[in-house]
Short mmCIF file of C-alpha atoms and ligand atoms in Angstrom, two decimals:
data_model
loop_
_atom_site.label_atom_id
_atom_site.label_comp_id
_atom_site.label_asym_id
_atom_site.label_seq_id
_atom_site.Cartn_x
_atom_site.Cartn_y
_atom_site.Cartn_z
CA MET A 1 31.11 -2.29 43.51
CA SER A 2 28.70 0.06 41.77
CA SER A 3 29.94 -1.11 38.39
CA ASN A 4 28.55 -4.56 39.25
CA ILE A 5 24.97 -3.33 39.74
CA SER A 6 22.85 -4.89 37.03
CA ARG A 7 20.19 -3.02 35.02
CA ARG A 8 17.46 -4.81 36.96
CA ASP A 9 19.03 -3.73 40.27
CA PHE A 10 19.26 -0.17 39.02
CA LEU A 11 15.58 -0.14 38.07
CA LYS A 12 14.66 -1.54 41.49
CA ILE A 13 16.46 1.34 43.17
CA GLY A 14 14.97 3.90 40.80
CA ALA A 15 11.43 2.65 41.33
CA ALA A 16 11.80 2.59 45.09
CA ALA A 17 13.43 6.03 45.21
CA ALA A 18 10.66 7.54 43.16
CA GLY A 19 7.97 6.07 45.39
CA SER A 20 8.98 6.30 49.04
CA ALA A 21 11.57 6.43 51.77
CA ALA A 22 11.97 2.70 51.33
CA ALA A 23 14.64 3.62 48.78
CA LEU A 24 17.36 3.24 51.37
CA GLY A 25 16.11 -0.22 52.28
CA ALA A 26 16.07 -1.24 48.63
CA LEU A 27 19.58 0.07 48.17
CA LYS A 28 20.72 -1.88 51.22
CA ASN A 29 19.18 -5.08 49.87
CA VAL A 30 20.84 -4.61 46.51
CA LEU A 31 24.22 -3.89 48.01
CA SER A 32 24.01 -6.94 50.26
CA ALA A 33 23.10 -8.99 47.20
CA GLN A 34 26.24 -7.66 45.52
CA ALA A 35 28.22 -8.73 48.56
CA ALA A 36 26.81 -12.26 48.22
CA PRO A 37 27.03 -12.99 44.48
CA GLU A 38 25.41 -16.39 44.75
CA ALA A 39 22.13 -14.72 45.80
CA ALA A 40 22.14 -11.96 43.18
CA THR A 41 19.73 -11.95 40.25
CA SER A 42 20.97 -11.15 36.75
CA VAL A 43 19.40 -10.08 33.49
CA GLN A 44 17.85 -13.16 31.97
CA THR A 45 18.85 -13.93 28.41
CA ALA A 46 16.92 -16.08 25.98
CA ALA A 47 17.97 -19.70 26.16
CA GLU A 48 17.87 -20.15 22.42
CA GLN A 49 17.88 -17.62 19.62
CA LYS A 50 17.92 -17.92 15.88
CA VAL A 51 17.27 -15.74 12.85
CA VAL A 52 14.82 -16.94 10.21
CA ALA A 53 14.63 -15.38 6.74
CA SER A 54 11.07 -14.82 5.58
CA THR A 55 8.77 -12.41 3.72
CA CYS A 56 6.50 -9.68 5.09
CA HIS A 57 2.93 -10.14 3.89
CA LEU A 58 1.42 -6.97 5.30
CA CYS A 59 1.24 -5.43 1.84
CA SER A 60 1.86 -6.43 -1.73
CA ALA A 61 5.50 -5.29 -1.67
CA GLY A 62 6.59 -8.58 -0.10
CA CYS A 63 9.74 -7.24 1.58
CA GLY A 64 12.41 -9.69 2.70
CA ILE A 65 12.69 -9.91 6.48
CA LEU A 66 14.96 -11.48 9.06
CA VAL A 67 12.96 -12.67 12.06
CA ARG A 68 14.76 -13.00 15.39
CA VAL A 69 13.21 -15.92 17.24
CA ALA A 70 13.87 -16.24 20.98
CA ASP A 71 12.63 -19.28 22.87
CA GLY A 72 10.41 -20.16 19.93
CA LYS A 73 8.76 -16.71 19.73
CA ALA A 74 9.28 -14.11 17.00
CA VAL A 75 10.53 -11.04 18.86
CA LYS A 76 12.00 -8.68 16.26
CA LEU A 77 11.92 -8.11 12.52
CA GLU A 78 14.69 -6.52 10.47
CA GLY A 79 14.88 -5.88 6.74
CA ASN A 80 16.87 -8.48 4.83
CA PRO A 81 19.82 -6.67 3.19
CA MET A 82 20.01 -9.39 0.52
CA HIS A 83 16.42 -8.93 -0.63
CA PRO A 84 16.02 -7.07 -3.94
CA VAL A 85 12.78 -5.28 -3.01
CA ASN A 86 13.69 -3.59 0.27
CA GLN A 87 17.47 -4.09 0.42
CA GLY A 88 17.58 -4.16 4.21
CA ALA A 89 14.98 -1.46 4.92
CA LEU A 90 11.67 -2.12 6.62
CA CYS A 91 8.69 0.23 6.87
CA PRO A 92 7.02 0.99 10.25
CA LYS A 93 4.20 -1.44 9.50
CA GLY A 94 6.68 -4.24 8.89
CA GLN A 95 8.60 -3.30 12.05
CA ALA A 96 5.40 -3.52 14.07
CA ALA A 97 4.28 -6.86 12.61
CA PRO A 98 4.94 -8.84 15.84
CA GLU A 99 2.30 -6.64 17.54
CA LEU A 100 -0.22 -8.18 15.18
CA LEU A 101 0.87 -11.67 16.09
CA TYR A 102 0.68 -11.16 19.84
CA ASN A 103 -2.21 -8.70 20.01
CA PRO A 104 -4.45 -9.89 22.86
CA ASP A 105 -7.53 -9.04 20.75
CA ARG A 106 -6.40 -11.22 17.87
CA LEU A 107 -8.96 -13.91 17.04
CA THR A 108 -7.43 -17.37 17.10
CA GLY A 109 -10.60 -19.39 16.58
CA PRO A 110 -14.29 -19.09 15.70
CA LEU A 111 -16.64 -17.09 17.94
CA LYS A 112 -20.41 -17.33 18.22
CA ARG A 113 -22.42 -14.20 18.94
CA ASP A 114 -25.48 -14.33 21.19
CA ARG A 115 -28.01 -12.16 19.34
CA ALA A 116 -29.83 -11.26 22.57
CA THR A 117 -26.84 -10.01 24.53
CA GLY A 118 -24.38 -9.27 21.74
CA GLU A 119 -21.76 -11.24 23.65
CA THR A 120 -19.43 -13.62 21.82
CA SER A 121 -18.11 -16.95 23.04
CA PRO A 122 -15.57 -19.36 21.54
CA ILE A 123 -16.82 -22.48 19.76
CA GLN A 124 -15.03 -25.45 18.19
CA TRP A 125 -14.23 -25.43 14.46
CA GLU A 126 -16.50 -28.47 13.91
CA GLU A 127 -19.49 -26.56 15.26
CA ALA A 128 -18.61 -23.42 13.28
CA ILE A 129 -18.32 -25.35 10.00
CA GLN A 130 -21.58 -27.16 10.74
CA ARG A 131 -23.46 -23.91 11.38
CA VAL A 132 -22.11 -22.13 8.28
CA ALA A 133 -22.87 -25.14 6.06
CA GLN A 134 -26.40 -25.27 7.47
CA LYS A 135 -26.98 -21.55 6.74
CA LEU A 136 -25.66 -21.88 3.19
CA ASN A 137 -27.90 -24.89 2.56
CA ASP A 138 -30.91 -23.01 3.94
CA LEU A 139 -30.27 -20.09 1.53
CA ARG A 140 -29.88 -22.44 -1.43
CA LYS A 141 -33.08 -24.32 -0.55
CA ALA A 142 -34.91 -21.00 -0.26
CA GLY A 143 -33.71 -20.09 -3.78
CA HIS A 144 -31.54 -17.18 -2.61
CA PRO A 145 -27.91 -18.28 -2.58
CA GLU A 146 -26.97 -14.74 -3.68
CA GLN A 147 -27.80 -13.60 -0.15
CA ALA A 148 -24.60 -15.28 0.99
CA ILE A 149 -21.66 -12.87 1.02
CA LEU A 150 -18.11 -13.93 1.62
CA MET A 151 -15.75 -11.26 2.94
CA HIS A 152 -12.04 -11.94 3.11
CA GLY A 153 -8.77 -10.22 3.87
CA ASP A 154 -5.46 -10.54 2.10
CA THR A 155 -4.86 -13.85 0.36
CA ARG A 156 -1.82 -15.76 -0.82
CA GLY A 157 -1.16 -18.33 -3.51
CA GLN A 158 -4.29 -20.03 -4.80
CA MET A 159 -6.51 -18.95 -1.92
CA ARG A 160 -8.32 -16.17 -3.80
CA SER A 161 -9.28 -18.36 -6.75
CA PHE A 162 -10.32 -21.06 -4.29
CA LEU A 163 -12.65 -18.62 -2.49
CA THR A 164 -14.11 -17.45 -5.81
CA ARG A 165 -14.77 -21.01 -6.92
CA PHE A 166 -16.29 -21.85 -3.55
CA MET A 167 -18.80 -19.00 -3.87
CA GLN A 168 -19.54 -20.01 -7.46
CA ALA A 169 -20.40 -23.46 -6.12
CA VAL A 170 -22.65 -21.88 -3.49
CA GLY A 171 -24.32 -19.84 -6.24
CA SER A 172 -23.46 -16.32 -5.13
CA PRO A 173 -21.41 -13.70 -6.99
CA ASN A 174 -20.94 -11.73 -3.79
CA ILE A 175 -17.36 -12.01 -2.71
CA VAL A 176 -15.89 -8.89 -1.15
CA SER A 177 -12.37 -8.10 -0.05
CA HIS A 178 -10.57 -5.01 1.19
CA GLU A 179 -9.44 -4.57 -2.41
CA SER A 180 -12.95 -3.34 -3.25
CA LEU A 181 -12.22 -0.19 -1.24
CA ASN A 182 -8.56 -0.16 -2.03
CA VAL A 183 -6.90 -0.80 -5.38
CA ALA A 184 -9.82 -2.26 -7.33
CA ALA A 185 -10.68 1.05 -9.06
CA ALA A 186 -7.08 1.59 -10.16
CA LYS A 187 -6.82 -2.01 -11.38
CA MET A 188 -10.02 -1.61 -13.37
CA GLY A 189 -8.61 1.56 -14.93
CA MET A 190 -5.51 -0.42 -15.91
CA TYR A 191 -7.66 -3.17 -17.37
CA LEU A 192 -9.69 -0.77 -19.50
CA THR A 193 -6.62 1.07 -20.79
CA GLN A 194 -3.96 -1.67 -20.84
CA GLY A 195 -5.90 -4.94 -20.82
CA ILE A 196 -4.24 -6.09 -17.58
CA TYR A 197 -6.15 -6.28 -14.30
CA ASP A 198 -3.27 -5.33 -12.04
CA LEU A 199 -1.09 -2.47 -10.92
CA PRO A 200 2.12 -1.66 -12.77
CA ALA A 201 5.59 -1.84 -11.23
CA TYR A 202 7.72 1.27 -11.70
CA ASP A 203 11.40 1.70 -12.37
CA ILE A 204 11.52 4.90 -10.34
CA GLU A 205 15.31 4.92 -9.96
CA LYS A 206 15.76 5.45 -13.71
CA THR A 207 13.11 8.14 -14.05
CA ASN A 208 13.98 11.80 -14.61
CA TYR A 209 10.54 13.26 -14.03
CA ILE A 210 7.62 11.94 -11.98
CA LEU A 211 4.14 13.33 -12.44
CA SER A 212 1.92 11.87 -9.75
CA PHE A 213 -1.81 11.90 -10.41
CA GLY A 214 -3.06 11.48 -6.86
CA ALA A 215 -0.64 8.61 -6.30
CA ASN A 216 -0.04 8.79 -2.60
CA PHE A 217 3.25 7.01 -3.09
CA LEU A 218 5.04 8.06 0.10
CA GLU A 219 2.17 7.28 2.45
CA ALA A 220 0.01 4.52 1.07
CA GLY A 221 1.38 3.27 -2.22
CA SER A 222 0.81 -0.32 -3.16
CA ASN A 223 4.51 -1.03 -2.67
CA PRO A 224 5.66 1.54 -0.10
CA GLN A 225 9.11 0.20 0.69
CA ARG A 226 10.04 -0.14 -2.96
CA THR A 227 8.60 3.26 -3.85
CA ILE A 228 10.25 5.06 -0.96
CA SER A 229 13.69 3.60 -1.68
CA GLY A 230 13.28 4.46 -5.38
CA TYR A 231 12.22 7.99 -4.47
CA THR A 232 15.22 8.40 -2.15
CA TYR A 233 17.60 7.27 -4.88
CA LEU A 234 15.93 9.56 -7.41
CA ARG A 235 16.39 12.57 -5.15
CA ARG A 236 19.77 11.93 -3.58
CA GLY A 237 21.53 8.84 -4.82
CA ARG A 238 22.47 9.71 -8.37
CA ALA A 239 24.19 12.41 -10.39
CA THR A 240 21.06 13.97 -11.92
CA ARG A 241 18.35 14.75 -9.42
CA GLY A 242 14.90 13.72 -10.67
CA LYS A 243 11.97 16.10 -10.35
CA VAL A 244 8.73 15.10 -8.62
CA VAL A 245 5.42 16.92 -9.27
CA VAL A 246 2.32 15.93 -7.31
CA ILE A 247 -1.19 16.71 -8.59
CA ASP A 248 -3.68 16.31 -5.78
CA PRO A 249 -6.42 18.39 -4.11
CA ARG A 250 -4.79 17.45 -0.80
CA GLN A 251 -1.14 18.21 -0.22
CA GLY A 252 -0.35 15.30 2.09
CA ILE A 253 3.17 14.11 2.79
CA HIS A 254 3.89 13.31 -0.86
CA GLY A 255 2.87 16.83 -1.94
CA ALA A 256 4.92 18.41 0.84
CA LYS A 257 8.01 16.42 -0.14
CA ALA A 258 7.64 16.96 -3.89
CA ASP A 259 9.43 19.67 -5.85
CA GLU A 260 6.03 21.03 -6.75
CA TRP A 261 2.49 20.41 -5.53
CA ILE A 262 -0.30 21.37 -7.94
CA PRO A 263 -3.68 21.62 -6.17
CA ILE A 264 -6.55 20.63 -8.43
CA LYS A 265 -10.33 20.44 -8.18
CA PRO A 266 -11.27 16.90 -7.07
CA GLY A 267 -12.01 14.45 -9.87
CA THR A 268 -10.58 16.56 -12.71
CA ASP A 269 -7.20 14.83 -13.18
CA ALA A 270 -8.20 13.36 -16.52
CA ALA A 271 -9.04 16.82 -17.90
CA LEU A 272 -5.64 18.10 -16.79
CA ALA A 273 -3.89 15.17 -18.47
CA LEU A 274 -5.82 15.80 -21.68
CA GLY A 275 -4.94 19.50 -21.51
CA MET A 276 -1.27 18.52 -21.23
CA ALA A 277 -1.69 16.13 -24.14
CA ASN A 278 -3.16 19.03 -26.13
CA VAL A 279 0.00 21.10 -25.53
CA ILE A 280 2.32 18.16 -26.28
CA ILE A 281 0.58 17.49 -29.60
CA LYS A 282 0.47 21.16 -30.63
CA SER A 283 4.13 21.63 -29.73
CA GLY A 284 5.26 18.67 -31.80
CA LEU A 285 6.65 16.93 -28.70
CA VAL A 286 4.74 13.68 -29.25
CA ASP A 287 6.91 10.55 -29.04
CA ALA A 288 5.99 9.32 -32.52
CA ASP A 289 7.75 5.96 -32.16
CA PHE A 290 5.92 5.16 -28.94
CA VAL A 291 2.56 6.19 -30.38
CA LYS A 292 3.14 4.08 -33.48
CA ASN A 293 4.38 0.96 -31.71
CA TYR A 294 2.57 0.92 -28.36
CA SER A 295 -0.75 2.74 -28.67
CA PHE A 296 -3.98 2.40 -30.53
CA GLY A 297 -6.44 5.01 -31.79
CA PHE A 298 -4.20 8.08 -31.84
CA ASP A 299 -5.22 9.00 -35.40
CA ASP A 300 -8.76 9.00 -36.78
CA ILE A 301 -10.02 5.59 -37.89
CA GLY A 302 -12.53 6.06 -40.69
CA LYS A 303 -15.21 8.37 -39.35
CA SER A 304 -14.23 7.72 -35.74
CA LYS A 305 -12.30 10.51 -34.18
CA GLY A 306 -8.89 9.53 -32.88
CA PHE A 307 -7.28 10.66 -29.63
CA MET A 308 -5.29 13.47 -31.29
CA ASN A 309 -8.22 15.31 -32.85
CA PHE A 310 -10.46 14.65 -29.87
CA VAL A 311 -7.90 16.30 -27.58
CA LEU A 312 -7.15 19.20 -29.94
CA GLU A 313 -10.83 20.05 -30.31
CA ASN A 314 -11.91 19.68 -26.70
CA TYR A 315 -9.02 20.28 -24.30
CA ASP A 316 -7.46 23.64 -24.97
CA PRO A 317 -5.48 24.70 -21.84
CA ALA A 318 -7.71 27.75 -21.31
CA LYS A 319 -10.76 25.50 -21.16
CA VAL A 320 -8.95 22.98 -18.96
CA GLU A 321 -8.11 25.80 -16.54
CA GLN A 322 -11.84 26.37 -16.06
CA ILE A 323 -12.40 22.67 -15.37
CA THR A 324 -9.44 21.95 -13.10
CA GLY A 325 -8.54 25.27 -11.50
CA VAL A 326 -4.93 24.79 -12.68
CA PRO A 327 -3.68 27.88 -14.59
CA ALA A 328 -3.23 27.39 -18.35
CA THR A 329 0.39 28.56 -18.08
CA THR A 330 1.07 25.81 -15.49
CA ILE A 331 -0.56 23.20 -17.73
CA ALA A 332 1.65 24.26 -20.66
CA ARG A 333 4.80 24.25 -18.50
CA LEU A 334 4.05 20.79 -17.03
CA ALA A 335 3.42 19.42 -20.53
CA GLY A 336 6.76 20.78 -21.77
CA GLU A 337 8.67 19.44 -18.76
CA PHE A 338 7.04 16.04 -18.98
CA ALA A 339 7.67 15.62 -22.71
CA SER A 340 11.27 16.81 -22.63
CA ASN A 341 12.61 15.11 -19.48
CA LYS A 342 12.72 11.50 -20.59
CA PRO A 343 12.31 8.98 -19.20
CA ALA A 344 9.29 10.58 -17.53
CA LEU A 345 6.72 8.69 -15.52
CA ALA A 346 3.03 9.42 -14.95
CA LEU A 347 2.33 7.69 -11.67
CA LEU A 348 -1.01 5.97 -11.22
CA PRO A 349 -2.83 6.07 -7.92
CA GLY A 350 -2.10 2.77 -6.22
CA LYS A 351 -4.69 3.06 -3.48
CA GLY A 352 -6.82 5.94 -4.59
CA GLY A 353 -10.14 4.24 -5.14
CA LEU A 354 -11.93 6.54 -2.75
CA LEU A 355 -9.93 9.68 -3.25
CA ASN A 356 -8.76 11.68 -6.19
CA GLY A 357 -7.23 8.80 -8.05
CA GLY A 358 -8.55 5.35 -8.74
CA PHE A 359 -10.33 5.01 -12.02
CA GLY A 360 -9.92 8.59 -13.30
CA GLY A 361 -6.34 8.79 -12.10
CA VAL A 362 -5.37 5.79 -14.20
CA TYR A 363 -7.04 7.26 -17.26
CA ALA A 364 -5.25 10.52 -16.60
CA ALA A 365 -1.83 8.93 -16.30
CA MET A 366 -2.34 6.89 -19.44
CA ALA A 367 -3.47 9.94 -21.40
CA VAL A 368 -0.07 11.64 -21.17
S1 LIG B 401 6.40 -2.25 2.60
FE1 LIG B 401 6.17 -2.61 4.81
S2 LIG B 401 4.22 -3.67 5.04
FE2 LIG B 401 4.80 -3.82 2.88
S3 LIG B 401 5.85 -5.79 2.71
FE3 LIG B 401 7.42 -4.19 3.08
S4 LIG B 401 7.72 -4.14 5.30
FE4 LIG B 401 5.80 -5.25 4.89
#
């Protein structure tokens, strides 16, 4: 008979036993229910279940997901094994995505705050739109449309350009998103060095040597699932194990998991990169084809000093040691390893705008 006790029955007994002497009564009730099957309760199963393939939008990786839907509600996410980005894996944030959907504090409509009490109360969309339009008109009539600021979260499709155009129509340049504190600095570094306002995508699996300039790629990279699976393959999934070197004032998880962590004075990554470039040039390890075909300004142009002479004159490893705190011998060794373990990758900080990376980190990575 005991083998017929359902999980719910078992929990009833356990709860009663833990709480009081009523355990025996509970056990009696359960056993009598077993004796009369028509009265017994059973574990309830969802009436209707299906799996829907979709995409996780909680970061720019865009992992493929399989959503289990029970009785019309999304209850569980799994990685889609057919998706090229995550190949079946799913990071903890993606796993926890349903929490976001069902969070009791999630706002599902506009709220109005009472300035006197600070309390908020729900209002209809019509009223919210009316009030915002009125405020925007007031600012424009007063000649100060720039005092309107639009703040937004992540966007998809054409939404970002729509928001920008909307604020242009209002007359304000002030449009702020989380990107301002996130990847904007790194993107600007890319724009100034590569002419593209975006972050690069890396072919980590095919790399033999990764030099990370403050790129927190195992904790907060711009594409964590893709980066982590590439890193795993680099370290364990192929015949030649790739080497990972992390340059960062803070060790963090990526530094702890790297082959080597090089602590550095904050904000001096670019000097280190230029010191490495100095060694690479002096040692004759420069990739001449790459410099000729894909770079600009390596040699002097007229009276303007090119990158090579600028680096040779100003970034001797002994001087760079003073700036960065990284020993000159380490700088020389890193330069040799980087130049002779091709394909090597200097990793840009994806989300380092406030930390060691961002702007300077991008310049540093591009310098080597
Ligand atoms: S890495 Fe995580 S958060 Fe980003 S898209 Fe994939 S599952 Fe979602």
